[in-house]
Tab-separated table of C-alpha atoms in Angstrom:
chain	number	residue	atom	x	y	z
H	20	UNK	CA	41.805	9.527	48.761
H	21	UNK	CA	46.040	9.580	48.380
H	22	UNK	CA	47.387	8.918	45.291
H	23	UNK	CA	44.182	8.923	43.636
H	24	UNK	CA	44.442	11.638	39.868
H	25	UNK	CA	41.672	13.360	39.810
H	26	UNK	CA	42.574	15.727	36.578
H	27	UNK	CA	42.665	12.638	34.416
H	28	UNK	CA	39.787	10.055	33.362
H	29	UNK	CA	41.526	6.485	33.937
H	30	UNK	CA	42.793	4.579	30.805
H	31	UNK	CA	40.846	2.339	29.457
H	32	UNK	CA	41.642	-1.468	30.314
H	33	UNK	CA	42.914	-3.954	28.046
H	34	UNK	CA	40.943	-5.764	25.239
H	35	UNK	CA	39.578	-8.919	26.866
H	36	UNK	CA	39.918	-12.469	25.555
H	37	UNK	CA	36.514	-13.305	23.699
H	38	UNK	CA	35.611	-15.974	21.283
H	39	UNK	CA	32.280	-16.830	19.097
H	40	UNK	CA	31.357	-20.213	19.996
H	41	UNK	CA	31.821	-22.313	16.429
H	42	UNK	CA	28.587	-22.757	14.743
H	43	UNK	CA	28.145	-25.849	12.510
H	44	UNK	CA	25.150	-25.954	9.628
H	45	UNK	CA	23.449	-29.022	7.967
H	46	UNK	CA	20.817	-29.311	5.852
H	47	UNK	CA	17.417	-32.387	6.186
H	48	UNK	CA	16.344	-34.429	3.930
H	49	UNK	CA	12.717	-32.153	3.268
H	50	UNK	CA	14.651	-28.658	3.113
H	51	UNK	CA	15.194	-27.198	6.919
H	52	UNK	CA	18.820	-25.810	7.782
H	53	UNK	CA	20.044	-26.413	10.880
H	54	UNK	CA	22.295	-24.295	13.047
H	55	UNK	CA	23.727	-25.541	16.546
H	56	UNK	CA	26.489	-23.613	19.146
H	57	UNK	CA	27.047	-24.458	22.334
H	58	UNK	CA	27.102	-21.297	24.626
H	59	UNK	CA	27.662	-20.385	28.639
H	60	UNK	CA	27.607	-23.012	31.480
H	61	UNK	CA	24.007	-22.534	31.932
H	62	UNK	CA	21.112	-25.647	31.536
H	63	UNK	CA	18.807	-23.587	28.889
H	64	UNK	CA	18.625	-24.206	25.315
H	65	UNK	CA	17.154	-21.142	23.210
H	66	UNK	CA	15.013	-22.508	19.635
H	67	UNK	CA	14.472	-20.257	16.966
H	68	UNK	CA	12.650	-20.714	13.649
H	69	UNK	CA	14.158	-18.653	11.414
H	70	UNK	CA	11.055	-17.940	8.480
H	71	UNK	CA	10.938	-16.361	4.609
H	72	UNK	CA	7.920	-14.433	6.398
H	73	UNK	CA	8.819	-10.807	6.631
H	74	UNK	CA	6.865	-7.994	5.697
H	75	UNK	CA	9.252	-7.868	2.161
H	76	UNK	CA	6.942	-10.857	1.010
H	77	UNK	CA	4.045	-9.453	1.888
H	78	UNK	CA	1.992	-7.749	-1.001
H	79	UNK	CA	1.413	-3.149	-0.874
H	80	UNK	CA	-2.435	-3.911	-0.091
H	81	UNK	CA	-1.671	-6.299	2.668
H	82	UNK	CA	1.032	-4.132	4.257
H	83	UNK	CA	1.110	-5.314	7.964
H	84	UNK	CA	0.232	-8.953	7.093
H	85	UNK	CA	3.250	-10.527	8.517
H	86	UNK	CA	2.967	-8.715	12.097
H	87	UNK	CA	-0.157	-10.228	12.238
H	88	UNK	CA	0.471	-13.662	11.226
H	89	UNK	CA	4.072	-13.514	13.535
H	90	UNK	CA	1.465	-12.335	15.864
H	91	UNK	CA	-0.995	-14.874	15.458
H	92	UNK	CA	0.990	-17.923	15.514
H	93	UNK	CA	1.613	-18.160	19.313
H	94	UNK	CA	-3.007	-17.297	19.403
H	95	UNK	CA	-4.021	-21.290	19.629
H	96	UNK	CA	-3.361	-24.722	17.027
H	97	UNK	CA	-4.926	-27.343	15.880
H	98	UNK	CA	-4.516	-29.184	19.902
H	99	UNK	CA	-4.248	-26.066	21.768
H	100	UNK	CA	-7.115	-23.677	22.425
H	101	UNK	CA	-4.826	-19.728	22.700
H	102	UNK	CA	-5.769	-19.804	26.520
H	103	UNK	CA	-4.492	-23.162	26.874
H	104	UNK	CA	-1.397	-22.550	24.441
H	105	UNK	CA	-0.692	-19.862	27.666
H	106	UNK	CA	-1.462	-21.982	30.279
H	107	UNK	CA	1.090	-24.382	28.968
H	108	UNK	CA	3.400	-21.662	28.119
H	109	UNK	CA	3.218	-20.925	32.199
H	110	UNK	CA	3.228	-24.236	33.082
H	111	UNK	CA	6.513	-25.079	31.347
H	112	UNK	CA	7.916	-21.656	32.809
H	113	UNK	CA	9.133	-20.924	29.242
H	114	UNK	CA	9.728	-17.075	27.364
H	115	UNK	CA	8.297	-17.789	24.388
H	116	UNK	CA	8.113	-14.906	21.369
H	117	UNK	CA	6.858	-14.692	17.454
H	118	UNK	CA	7.843	-11.213	15.660
H	119	UNK	CA	8.448	-10.483	12.245
H	120	UNK	CA	11.031	-7.673	10.396
H	121	UNK	CA	11.290	-6.666	6.788
H	122	UNK	CA	13.483	-9.738	6.453
H	123	UNK	CA	12.132	-13.051	8.214
H	124	UNK	CA	9.809	-13.909	11.028
H	125	UNK	CA	11.260	-15.445	13.671
H	126	UNK	CA	9.523	-17.847	16.365
H	127	UNK	CA	12.187	-18.200	19.405
H	128	UNK	CA	12.056	-19.941	22.877
H	129	UNK	CA	14.661	-20.752	25.770
H	130	UNK	CA	13.691	-23.393	27.794
H	131	UNK	CA	15.324	-25.298	31.048
H	132	UNK	CA	17.467	-28.174	29.387
H	133	UNK	CA	15.550	-30.587	31.804
H	134	UNK	CA	12.273	-29.673	29.986
H	135	UNK	CA	13.429	-29.406	26.102
H	136	UNK	CA	11.777	-31.985	24.994
H	137	UNK	CA	8.441	-31.147	26.278
H	138	UNK	CA	8.702	-27.449	25.532
H	139	UNK	CA	9.908	-28.501	21.593
H	140	UNK	CA	6.664	-30.454	21.546
H	141	UNK	CA	4.937	-26.977	21.953
H	142	UNK	CA	7.148	-25.170	19.912
H	143	UNK	CA	6.765	-27.016	16.868
H	144	UNK	CA	3.218	-27.033	17.402
H	145	UNK	CA	2.738	-23.311	17.145
H	146	UNK	CA	5.120	-23.602	14.410
H	147	UNK	CA	3.132	-26.309	11.566
H	148	UNK	CA	-0.222	-26.219	13.456
H	149	UNK	CA	-1.383	-22.607	13.801
H	150	UNK	CA	-5.201	-22.424	14.017
H	151	UNK	CA	-5.550	-18.970	13.548
H	152	UNK	CA	-8.893	-18.809	14.947
H	153	UNK	CA	-11.191	-15.919	14.251
H	154	UNK	CA	-11.782	-13.971	17.036
H	155	UNK	CA	-7.997	-14.474	17.973
H	156	UNK	CA	-7.733	-12.723	14.399
H	157	UNK	CA	-10.025	-10.125	15.196
H	158	UNK	CA	-8.098	-9.277	18.769
H	159	UNK	CA	-4.919	-9.147	17.228
H	160	UNK	CA	-5.626	-7.138	13.958
H	161	UNK	CA	-7.418	-4.296	16.849
H	162	UNK	CA	-4.147	-3.741	18.327
H	163	UNK	CA	-2.423	-3.357	15.449
H	164	UNK	CA	-4.554	-1.370	14.198
H	165	UNK	CA	-4.106	0.702	17.739
H	166	UNK	CA	-0.631	0.752	17.698
H	167	UNK	CA	-0.498	2.230	13.971
H	168	UNK	CA	-2.261	4.746	15.816
H	169	UNK	CA	-0.507	5.638	18.746
H	170	UNK	CA	2.120	6.130	16.318
H	171	UNK	CA	1.321	9.520	15.752
H	172	UNK	CA	1.015	10.283	19.192
H	173	UNK	CA	4.429	9.690	19.820
H	174	UNK	CA	6.620	12.985	18.051
H	175	UNK	CA	9.678	10.461	17.645
H	176	UNK	CA	8.023	7.552	16.101
H	177	UNK	CA	6.167	9.805	13.967
H	178	UNK	CA	9.240	11.836	12.874
H	179	UNK	CA	10.961	8.298	11.857
H	180	UNK	CA	7.807	7.152	9.829
H	181	UNK	CA	7.624	10.770	7.648
H	182	UNK	CA	11.362	10.343	7.864
H	183	UNK	CA	11.353	6.849	6.050
H	184	UNK	CA	8.287	8.161	3.559
H	185	UNK	CA	10.570	10.660	2.502
H	186	UNK	CA	13.996	8.616	1.977
H	187	UNK	CA	11.985	6.161	-0.311
H	188	UNK	CA	10.051	6.035	-2.979
H	189	UNK	CA	6.479	5.068	-2.325
H	190	UNK	CA	6.432	1.847	-3.622
H	191	UNK	CA	9.733	0.436	-1.533
H	192	UNK	CA	7.825	-1.284	1.368
H	193	UNK	CA	9.939	0.591	3.987
H	194	UNK	CA	8.829	3.755	2.840
H	195	UNK	CA	5.668	2.778	5.605
H	196	UNK	CA	5.719	1.012	9.090
H	197	UNK	CA	6.484	-2.332	9.269
H	198	UNK	CA	3.241	-2.685	11.272
H	199	UNK	CA	1.310	-1.102	8.226
H	200	UNK	CA	-1.215	1.134	7.608
H	201	UNK	CA	-4.891	1.760	8.852
H	202	UNK	CA	-6.949	0.877	5.525
H	203	UNK	CA	-4.774	-1.961	4.067
H	204	UNK	CA	-4.592	-3.473	8.326
H	205	UNK	CA	-8.742	-3.376	7.720
H	206	UNK	CA	-8.762	-5.094	5.143
H	207	UNK	CA	-6.681	-8.569	6.933
H	208	UNK	CA	-8.939	-11.595	7.390
H	209	UNK	CA	-8.173	-14.745	8.941
H	210	UNK	CA	-7.430	-15.936	4.675
H	211	UNK	CA	-5.052	-13.890	4.374
H	212	UNK	CA	-2.717	-14.719	7.319
H	213	UNK	CA	-3.534	-18.569	6.388
H	214	UNK	CA	-3.101	-18.161	3.097
H	215	UNK	CA	0.451	-16.174	4.072
H	216	UNK	CA	1.620	-18.537	6.672
H	217	UNK	CA	1.049	-21.520	4.364
H	218	UNK	CA	3.412	-19.978	1.584
H	219	UNK	CA	5.833	-19.085	3.352
H	220	UNK	CA	6.126	-20.860	6.104
H	221	UNK	CA	7.710	-23.811	4.399
H	222	UNK	CA	11.185	-26.670	5.475
H	223	UNK	CA	12.730	-24.924	2.658
H	224	UNK	CA	13.385	-21.884	3.551
H	225	UNK	CA	13.548	-22.130	7.117
H	226	UNK	CA	16.094	-22.103	9.359
H	227	UNK	CA	16.075	-24.206	13.000
H	228	UNK	CA	19.267	-22.372	15.090
H	229	UNK	CA	19.315	-24.037	18.120
H	230	UNK	CA	21.769	-22.195	20.948
H	231	UNK	CA	22.889	-23.403	24.609
H	232	UNK	CA	23.385	-26.939	27.109
H	233	UNK	CA	23.175	-28.878	24.344
H	234	UNK	CA	25.460	-31.388	21.712
H	235	UNK	CA	25.259	-31.435	17.877
H	236	UNK	CA	23.935	-35.090	17.755
H	237	UNK	CA	21.132	-34.168	20.392
H	238	UNK	CA	20.506	-30.791	18.820
H	239	UNK	CA	19.691	-32.117	14.930
H	240	UNK	CA	17.983	-35.857	16.674
H	241	UNK	CA	16.117	-33.152	17.963
H	242	UNK	CA	15.253	-31.027	14.348
H	243	UNK	CA	14.374	-34.744	12.805
H	244	UNK	CA	12.023	-35.587	15.534
H	245	UNK	CA	9.480	-32.774	15.476
H	246	UNK	CA	10.318	-31.283	12.096
H	247	UNK	CA	11.706	-33.628	10.277
H	248	UNK	CA	8.167	-34.686	8.695
H	249	UNK	CA	7.247	-30.919	8.149
H	250	UNK	CA	6.227	-30.520	4.072
H	251	UNK	CA	6.249	-27.357	1.807
H	252	UNK	CA	7.933	-24.943	-0.654
H	253	UNK	CA	7.827	-21.830	-0.534
H	254	UNK	CA	7.113	-19.306	-4.168
H	255	UNK	CA	10.334	-17.409	-5.378
H	256	UNK	CA	10.726	-14.385	-2.987
H	257	UNK	CA	9.835	-10.981	-3.735
H	258	UNK	CA	12.532	-8.742	-4.643
H	259	UNK	CA	11.322	-4.937	-3.425
H	260	UNK	CA	11.632	-1.771	-4.685
H	261	UNK	CA	15.220	0.659	-3.405
H	262	UNK	CA	14.865	3.799	-4.833
H	263	UNK	CA	14.838	6.721	-3.268
H	264	UNK	CA	12.954	9.367	-3.128
H	265	UNK	CA	15.617	13.079	-3.415
H	266	UNK	CA	17.750	14.422	-5.375
H	267	UNK	CA	17.769	16.900	-3.806
H	268	UNK	CA	17.623	18.477	0.187
H	269	UNK	CA	14.085	18.465	1.549
H	270	UNK	CA	13.431	19.501	4.551
H	271	UNK	CA	9.704	18.724	6.025
H	272	UNK	CA	8.303	20.340	9.188
H	273	UNK	CA	5.737	17.900	10.396
H	274	UNK	CA	3.229	20.790	12.712
H	275	UNK	CA	2.826	19.716	16.585
H	276	UNK	CA	1.582	23.418	17.309
H	277	UNK	CA	1.314	22.722	21.289
H	278	UNK	CA	5.023	20.988	21.631
H	279	UNK	CA	7.984	22.520	23.393
H	280	UNK	CA	10.657	20.570	21.930
H	281	UNK	CA	11.257	19.072	18.610
H	282	UNK	CA	12.024	15.455	17.542
H	283	UNK	CA	14.969	15.375	14.354
H	284	UNK	CA	15.397	13.072	12.036
H	285	UNK	CA	17.989	13.246	9.283
H	286	UNK	CA	18.148	11.004	6.749
H	287	UNK	CA	18.874	9.059	3.987
H	288	UNK	CA	18.889	5.648	2.104
H	289	UNK	CA	21.757	3.448	3.430
H	290	UNK	CA	22.844	-0.158	2.698
H	291	UNK	CA	22.573	-3.328	2.242
H	292	UNK	CA	23.976	-5.433	5.379
H	293	UNK	CA	25.903	-8.005	2.759
H	294	UNK	CA	27.697	-4.291	1.945
H	295	UNK	CA	31.426	-4.918	1.415
H	296	UNK	CA	31.526	-1.551	3.020
H	297	UNK	CA	30.264	-3.578	6.340
H	298	UNK	CA	32.979	-2.591	8.883
H	299	UNK	CA	33.860	0.436	7.505
H	300	UNK	CA	30.237	2.013	8.299
H	301	UNK	CA	30.102	0.074	11.478
H	302	UNK	CA	33.306	1.821	12.440
H	303	UNK	CA	32.534	5.449	10.694
H	304	UNK	CA	29.480	5.170	12.617
H	305	UNK	CA	30.375	4.923	15.445
H	306	UNK	CA	32.789	7.930	14.982
H	307	UNK	CA	29.543	10.308	13.670
H	308	UNK	CA	26.756	9.312	16.341
H	309	UNK	CA	26.850	5.013	17.518
H	310	UNK	CA	27.719	5.485	20.645
H	311	UNK	CA	27.837	7.996	23.966
H	312	UNK	CA	31.475	10.054	22.919
H	313	UNK	CA	30.607	10.326	19.367
H	314	UNK	CA	31.044	13.458	17.692
H	315	UNK	CA	26.813	14.173	17.318
H	316	UNK	CA	26.258	13.367	20.819
H	317	UNK	CA	29.921	14.986	22.011
H	318	UNK	CA	28.502	18.128	19.734
H	319	UNK	CA	24.843	18.610	20.433
H	320	UNK	CA	24.502	16.830	24.405
H	321	UNK	CA	27.740	18.240	26.217
H	322	UNK	CA	29.320	20.977	23.755
H	323	UNK	CA	25.987	22.970	23.490
H	324	UNK	CA	23.317	21.028	25.521
H	325	UNK	CA	20.607	21.009	23.296
H	326	UNK	CA	19.581	17.022	24.094
H	327	UNK	CA	20.193	14.306	26.232
H	328	UNK	CA	21.606	12.279	23.377
H	329	UNK	CA	22.190	12.596	19.143
H	330	UNK	CA	22.542	9.202	17.476
H	331	UNK	CA	23.638	8.090	13.807
H	332	UNK	CA	22.648	4.457	12.398
H	333	UNK	CA	22.097	2.600	9.187
H	334	UNK	CA	20.059	0.035	9.683
H	335	UNK	CA	20.946	-2.748	6.673
H	336	UNK	CA	18.892	-5.251	5.807
H	337	UNK	CA	18.835	-7.405	2.490
H	338	UNK	CA	17.968	-4.755	0.809
H	339	UNK	CA	19.466	-1.120	1.785
H	340	UNK	CA	17.387	-0.242	4.210
H	341	UNK	CA	17.925	3.736	5.934
H	342	UNK	CA	20.213	5.567	7.286
H	343	UNK	CA	19.417	8.015	9.974
H	344	UNK	CA	20.564	10.643	12.352
H	345	UNK	CA	18.133	10.798	15.500
H	346	UNK	CA	18.057	13.945	18.329
H	347	UNK	CA	15.415	15.884	20.182
H	348	UNK	CA	15.181	19.649	21.505
H	349	UNK	CA	13.963	22.272	22.595
H	350	UNK	CA	11.869	24.764	20.168
H	351	UNK	CA	14.480	27.242	19.917
H	352	UNK	CA	17.559	25.909	19.306
H	353	UNK	CA	15.979	23.330	16.854
H	354	UNK	CA	17.576	24.715	13.360
H	355	UNK	CA	20.794	24.797	15.324
H	356	UNK	CA	21.375	21.729	16.497
H	357	UNK	CA	20.242	20.672	12.345
H	358	UNK	CA	23.074	22.827	11.403
H	359	UNK	CA	25.028	21.371	14.302
H	360	UNK	CA	24.545	17.882	13.145
H	361	UNK	CA	25.075	18.663	9.787
H	362	UNK	CA	28.693	19.976	10.153
H	363	UNK	CA	29.768	17.026	11.583
H	364	UNK	CA	28.496	14.838	9.064
H	365	UNK	CA	30.213	17.560	6.367
H	366	UNK	CA	33.617	17.467	8.886
H	367	UNK	CA	33.693	14.148	8.609
H	368	UNK	CA	33.994	13.881	4.690
H	369	UNK	CA	36.613	16.177	4.562
H	370	UNK	CA	38.826	15.373	7.198
H	371	UNK	CA	38.021	11.769	8.324
H	372	UNK	CA	38.533	10.387	12.106
H	373	UNK	CA	41.669	11.147	13.917
H	374	UNK	CA	43.302	8.273	14.732
H	375	UNK	CA	42.395	8.699	18.756
H	376	UNK	CA	38.684	8.628	17.147
H	377	UNK	CA	39.140	5.106	15.216
H	378	UNK	CA	41.004	3.306	18.369
H	379	UNK	CA	38.022	4.360	20.360
H	380	UNK	CA	35.796	3.129	17.983
H	381	UNK	CA	37.029	-0.290	17.138
H	382	UNK	CA	37.754	-0.874	21.262
H	383	UNK	CA	34.518	0.284	21.423
H	384	UNK	CA	32.794	-2.059	19.035
H	385	UNK	CA	35.255	-5.268	20.009
H	386	UNK	CA	34.952	-4.546	23.764
H	387	UNK	CA	31.138	-4.282	23.839
H	388	UNK	CA	30.754	-7.693	21.809
H	389	UNK	CA	30.705	-9.970	24.304
H	390	UNK	CA	27.999	-7.800	26.242
H	391	UNK	CA	25.615	-8.545	24.084
H	392	UNK	CA	25.836	-12.122	23.610
H	393	UNK	CA	25.401	-13.334	27.075
H	394	UNK	CA	22.655	-15.079	26.672
H	395	UNK	CA	21.611	-18.000	24.893
H	396	UNK	CA	18.855	-15.853	22.975
H	397	UNK	CA	21.418	-12.879	22.172
H	398	UNK	CA	23.599	-15.157	20.473
H	399	UNK	CA	20.648	-17.348	18.669
H	400	UNK	CA	19.478	-13.424	17.129
H	401	UNK	CA	23.729	-13.514	15.427
H	402	UNK	CA	23.067	-16.887	14.158
H	403	UNK	CA	19.598	-15.545	12.850
H	404	UNK	CA	21.785	-13.440	10.927
H	405	UNK	CA	24.018	-15.711	9.528
H	406	UNK	CA	20.854	-17.601	7.902
H	407	UNK	CA	18.785	-14.675	6.516
H	408	UNK	CA	21.995	-12.671	4.697
H	409	UNK	CA	23.394	-15.973	3.855
H	410	UNK	CA	26.345	-15.375	5.754
H	411	UNK	CA	29.159	-17.491	5.963
H	412	UNK	CA	29.688	-19.477	9.726
H	413	UNK	CA	33.231	-17.997	10.766
H	414	UNK	CA	31.508	-14.525	10.270
H	415	UNK	CA	31.299	-12.936	13.606
H	416	UNK	CA	34.419	-15.949	14.810
H	417	UNK	CA	36.539	-13.048	12.421
H	418	UNK	CA	34.430	-9.767	13.828
H	419	UNK	CA	36.836	-8.571	16.075
H	420	UNK	CA	39.859	-8.989	13.785
H	421	UNK	CA	37.590	-7.144	11.195
H	422	UNK	CA	37.116	-4.814	12.659
H	423	UNK	CA	40.204	-4.142	14.493
H	424	UNK	CA	41.909	-4.343	10.242
H	425	UNK	CA	39.593	-0.638	9.350
H	426	UNK	CA	41.817	2.067	8.082
H	427	UNK	CA	41.493	5.861	8.608
H	428	UNK	CA	41.456	6.024	4.971
H	429	UNK	CA	38.540	3.063	4.996
H	430	UNK	CA	36.656	5.539	7.481
H	431	UNK	CA	36.907	8.628	5.204
H	432	UNK	CA	35.830	6.570	2.407
H	433	UNK	CA	33.199	4.944	3.244
H	434	UNK	CA	32.140	8.871	5.108
H	435	UNK	CA	32.554	10.346	1.987
H	436	UNK	CA	30.428	7.610	-0.554
H	437	UNK	CA	28.021	7.081	1.730
H	438	UNK	CA	26.513	9.587	3.661
H	439	UNK	CA	25.318	12.400	1.084
H	440	UNK	CA	24.114	15.550	2.622
H	441	UNK	CA	23.011	16.819	-0.716
H	442	UNK	CA	20.071	14.494	-0.460
H	443	UNK	CA	19.274	14.398	2.684
H	444	UNK	CA	15.862	14.328	4.071
H	445	UNK	CA	15.071	16.613	7.478
H	446	UNK	CA	12.249	16.223	8.614
H	447	UNK	CA	11.589	17.866	12.673
H	448	UNK	CA	8.500	17.174	14.178
H	449	UNK	CA	7.423	20.650	16.333
H	450	UNK	CA	5.493	23.409	16.471
H	451	UNK	CA	6.301	24.527	13.012
H	452	UNK	CA	5.676	28.390	14.322
H	453	UNK	CA	8.996	28.494	16.293
H	454	UNK	CA	10.696	25.861	14.122
H	455	UNK	CA	9.835	27.299	10.501
H	456	UNK	CA	11.310	30.364	10.270
H	457	UNK	CA	14.918	29.277	11.536
H	458	UNK	CA	15.039	25.668	9.523
H	459	UNK	CA	14.189	28.867	6.467
H	460	UNK	CA	17.178	30.964	7.458
H	461	UNK	CA	19.796	27.852	7.268
H	462	UNK	CA	19.088	28.264	3.890
H	463	UNK	CA	19.767	24.291	2.705
H	464	UNK	CA	16.249	23.976	1.280
H	465	UNK	CA	12.505	24.631	0.608
H	466	UNK	CA	10.748	23.823	4.135
H	467	UNK	CA	7.571	22.585	3.418
H	468	UNK	CA	5.105	22.707	6.302
H	469	UNK	CA	2.610	18.743	6.664
H	470	UNK	CA	-0.353	18.503	9.320
H	471	UNK	CA	-0.787	15.045	10.158
H	472	UNK	CA	-4.324	14.156	12.409
H	473	UNK	CA	-4.403	12.436	15.853
């Protein structure tokens, strides 16, 4: 084709304008917080109920209770059996989702505007009147147990679980999976679920997020109609322990004798969601391992051909979650991959990001934001964050300008203070006889071999 230059990649286009919808917030007489945003051109509305019923609120002996409770919400109410509930959802053509995170539990529904009233009645029934039938609790508990057992058979998931257990002290909730551990989940009863629900699903610590083809006055009327007479007051929130378990590098090899490749995780205690360093950390992590063109991916995938992909992330919660590097490589290059990943972290801590890297990371984060918010459900998810982390209403309206303001000095500062190679946990799931000797030769720490039954 005439005039086409193939020796140079196309220049990126200009950043397209985007404005996060205005979010309003008010409080009902019973303490329920209502947040509203008008969004999109389609006749759709998303309702999202955020309850202060995440995994950090469960007792250690009841690990997995938040997940079981959230999963059981739509399995029957005082007016609908589990089958009737499923059929009603199908007839209305809606998507209803219930799930829990460490910080909160969620009930979310997206519905055509013309069916909103009927769907809202069902939504409120799920939130306010779950019956928790014994047979459904038994079924869901067995499913949860099966999922826990399955985690041990998936090398990537197993690597993440062992890394969390290595990074955090045993008393920290996220040293274990949110879904729980077998002995705790087996002991969970219908009474445990009902008690957790009654204590944590109450209006004074909950929020209703309404997004889509609906005006503020209509959202307020809907909230009053279906939740205005909801009662209950939650006890004080539990403050989870956050201590790390390491003061030096720890290398753990999880032996899978027949494995032909290794799952690698390199991690440490990270930061809380409300850290003042949030935006510099986003940019720094994008340079390190948060995008396809990041240093880790360019090194391990493009330069060396070790992997299909390498990434890094900060999982931010109300209290500090983990920082983690993740990749999978063949056994024979496992130690080299660990060495290269640690090398990239070291170089970023020493020299920071180049101006080109900084500009690319800022443009990427700003450019991808509108793509992540094309649906009412996706927008509701972001507004949920305003509730969970008590962020100002204009947080996301100022997101792009705060990303654009991040400097090279800030990136260097957070790389040096938030990436701590002297106390990393290095976890590798693979064939120990092949991967341990080269790992030991790296000279970064003693390798401990563990076996976990499938």
